[in-house]
Amino acid sequence: MDFESTIVEATDASQNKTLKGTGNIKKIYDGKQYLYSIIKPLVAFPDFIIIDDKTDDRGILLSINLHKDDMGRIIGKHGDTIRGIRNIIRQYGANYQQRIALKVNEPTDEN
């Protein structure tokens, strides 16, 4: 799976969204790419990484879908790894006056 094409399709589909603050959809694209660059070296199956975004009046929600064997690697011991990733992404959003939340979706049986 080519991450660049996936992220561009998601960004193109999101062009009608209006964001609070800067109003620039490129910030979501950059945030998704930034998140991908953080997660990719941590997982064994980088081809299975899918990052979706949803925007509402409360901010941006980035959802991560992973291979089932990578869940433990991303969550980490007692959730320390995902907590650190969430803090980094939250700070990234704060730099652009955006609230960005991060959700790791439960893998399906297909993965």
CSV table of N, CA, C and O in Angstrom, one decimal, residues 3 6-12 14 17 25-39 49-54 60-63 89 92 100:
chain,number,residue,atom,x,y,z
A,3,PHE,N,1.5,4.8,0.9
A,3,PHE,CA,0.9,5.8,1.9
A,3,PHE,C,0.6,7.1,1.2
A,3,PHE,O,-0.4,7.8,1.5
A,6,THR,N,-2.7,7.1,-0.6
A,6,THR,CA,-3.8,7.0,0.4
A,6,THR,C,-4.0,8.3,1.1
A,6,THR,O,-5.2,8.7,1.2
A,7,ILE,N,-3.0,9.0,1.5
A,7,ILE,CA,-3.2,10.2,2.2
A,7,ILE,C,-3.7,11.3,1.3
A,7,ILE,O,-4.5,12.2,1.6
A,8,VAL,N,-3.2,11.3,0.0
A,8,VAL,CA,-3.7,12.3,-0.9
A,8,VAL,C,-5.2,12.2,-1.2
A,8,VAL,O,-5.9,13.1,-1.3
A,9,GLU,N,-5.6,10.9,-1.4
A,9,GLU,CA,-7.0,10.6,-1.7
A,9,GLU,C,-7.9,11.1,-0.5
A,9,GLU,O,-8.9,11.7,-0.7
A,10,ALA,N,-7.4,10.8,0.7
A,10,ALA,CA,-8.2,11.3,1.9
A,10,ALA,C,-8.2,12.8,2.0
A,10,ALA,O,-9.2,13.4,2.4
A,11,THR,N,-7.1,13.4,1.7
A,11,THR,CA,-7.1,14.9,1.7
A,11,THR,C,-7.9,15.5,0.6
A,11,THR,O,-8.7,16.4,0.9
A,12,ASP,N,-7.9,14.9,-0.6
A,12,ASP,CA,-8.8,15.5,-1.6
A,12,ASP,C,-10.2,15.3,-1.3
A,12,ASP,O,-11.0,16.2,-1.6
A,14,SER,N,-11.4,15.5,1.6
A,14,SER,CA,-11.7,16.4,2.7
A,14,SER,C,-11.7,17.9,2.4
A,14,SER,O,-11.8,18.7,3.3
A,17,LYS,N,-14.2,20.5,4.0
A,17,LYS,CA,-14.2,20.7,5.4
A,17,LYS,C,-13.7,22.1,5.8
A,17,LYS,O,-12.7,22.5,5.2
A,25,ILE,N,-6.5,22.9,5.2
A,25,ILE,CA,-6.6,21.4,5.2
A,25,ILE,C,-5.2,20.8,5.1
A,25,ILE,O,-5.0,19.7,5.5
A,26,LYS,N,-4.2,21.5,4.6
A,26,LYS,CA,-2.9,21.0,4.5
A,26,LYS,C,-2.3,20.7,5.9
A,26,LYS,O,-1.5,19.8,6.0
A,27,LYS,N,-2.8,21.3,6.9
A,27,LYS,CA,-2.3,21.0,8.3
A,27,LYS,C,-2.7,19.5,8.7
A,27,LYS,O,-2.0,18.8,9.3
A,28,ILE,N,-3.9,19.1,8.2
A,28,ILE,CA,-4.3,17.7,8.5
A,28,ILE,C,-3.4,16.8,7.7
A,28,ILE,O,-2.9,15.8,8.2
A,29,TYR,N,-3.2,17.1,6.5
A,29,TYR,CA,-2.3,16.3,5.6
A,29,TYR,C,-0.9,16.1,6.3
A,29,TYR,O,-0.4,15.1,6.4
A,30,ASP,N,-0.4,17.3,6.7
A,30,ASP,CA,0.9,17.2,7.3
A,30,ASP,C,0.9,16.5,8.6
A,30,ASP,O,1.8,15.7,8.9
A,31,GLY,N,-0.2,16.6,9.4
A,31,GLY,CA,-0.3,15.9,10.7
A,31,GLY,C,-0.4,14.4,10.4
A,31,GLY,O,0.2,13.6,11.2
A,32,LYS,N,-1.1,14.0,9.4
A,32,LYS,CA,-1.3,12.6,9.1
A,32,LYS,C,0.1,12.0,8.6
A,32,LYS,O,0.5,10.9,9.0
A,33,GLN,N,0.8,12.8,7.8
A,33,GLN,CA,2.1,12.3,7.4
A,33,GLN,C,3.1,12.3,8.5
A,33,GLN,O,3.9,11.3,8.6
A,34,TYR,N,3.0,13.2,9.4
A,34,TYR,CA,3.9,13.3,10.6
A,34,TYR,C,3.6,12.1,11.5
A,34,TYR,O,4.5,11.4,11.9
A,35,LEU,N,2.3,11.8,11.7
A,35,LEU,CA,1.9,10.6,12.5
A,35,LEU,C,2.4,9.3,11.9
A,35,LEU,O,3.0,8.4,12.5
A,36,TYR,N,2.3,9.2,10.5
A,36,TYR,CA,2.8,8.0,9.8
A,36,TYR,C,4.3,7.9,10.0
A,36,TYR,O,4.7,6.8,10.2
A,37,SER,N,5.0,9.0,10.0
A,37,SER,CA,6.5,8.9,10.1
A,37,SER,C,6.9,8.5,11.5
A,37,SER,O,7.9,7.9,11.7
A,38,ILE,N,6.0,8.7,12.5
A,38,ILE,CA,6.3,8.3,13.9
A,38,ILE,C,6.0,6.8,14.0
A,38,ILE,O,6.7,6.1,14.6
A,39,ILE,N,4.9,6.4,13.5
A,39,ILE,CA,4.4,5.0,13.6
A,39,ILE,C,5.2,4.0,12.8
A,39,ILE,O,5.5,2.9,13.3
A,49,ILE,N,-0.8,0.1,7.7
A,49,ILE,CA,-1.1,1.3,8.4
A,49,ILE,C,-2.1,2.2,7.6
A,49,ILE,O,-1.8,2.5,6.4
A,50,ILE,N,-3.2,2.5,8.2
A,50,ILE,CA,-4.2,3.4,7.5
A,50,ILE,C,-4.6,4.4,8.5
A,50,ILE,O,-4.9,4.1,9.7
A,51,ILE,N,-4.4,5.7,8.1
A,51,ILE,CA,-4.8,6.8,9.0
A,51,ILE,C,-5.9,7.5,8.4
A,51,ILE,O,-5.8,8.1,7.3
A,52,ASP,N,-7.1,7.6,9.1
A,52,ASP,CA,-8.3,8.3,8.7
A,52,ASP,C,-8.4,9.6,9.5
A,52,ASP,O,-8.0,9.6,10.7
A,53,ASP,N,-9.1,10.6,9.0
A,53,ASP,CA,-9.3,11.8,9.7
A,53,ASP,C,-10.8,12.2,9.7
A,53,ASP,O,-11.5,11.9,8.7
A,54,LYS,N,-11.3,12.7,10.8
A,54,LYS,CA,-12.6,13.3,10.9
A,54,LYS,C,-12.5,14.6,11.5
A,54,LYS,O,-11.8,14.8,12.5
A,60,ILE,N,-10.0,17.7,15.3
A,60,ILE,CA,-9.7,16.7,14.4
A,60,ILE,C,-9.4,15.4,15.1
A,60,ILE,O,-8.7,15.3,16.1
A,61,LEU,N,-10.0,14.3,14.6
A,61,LEU,CA,-9.8,13.0,15.1
A,61,LEU,C,-9.0,12.2,14.1
A,61,LEU,O,-9.5,12.0,13.0
A,62,LEU,N,-7.8,11.7,14.4
A,62,LEU,CA,-7.0,10.9,13.6
A,62,LEU,C,-7.2,9.4,14.1
A,62,LEU,O,-6.9,9.2,15.3
A,63,SER,N,-7.6,8.5,13.3
A,63,SER,CA,-7.8,7.1,13.6
A,63,SER,C,-6.8,6.3,12.9
A,63,SER,O,-6.6,6.4,11.7
A,89,ILE,N,1.4,14.4,18.9
A,89,ILE,CA,0.3,14.8,18.0
A,89,ILE,C,-0.5,15.9,18.5
A,89,ILE,O,-0.8,16.9,17.8
A,92,TYR,N,1.5,19.0,18.2
A,92,TYR,CA,1.6,19.4,16.7
A,92,TYR,C,0.3,20.2,16.4
A,92,TYR,O,0.4,21.3,15.8
A,100,ILE,N,-6.2,18.1,18.1
A,100,ILE,CA,-6.1,16.8,17.4
A,100,ILE,C,-6.1,15.7,18.4
A,100,ILE,O,-5.3,15.7,19.4
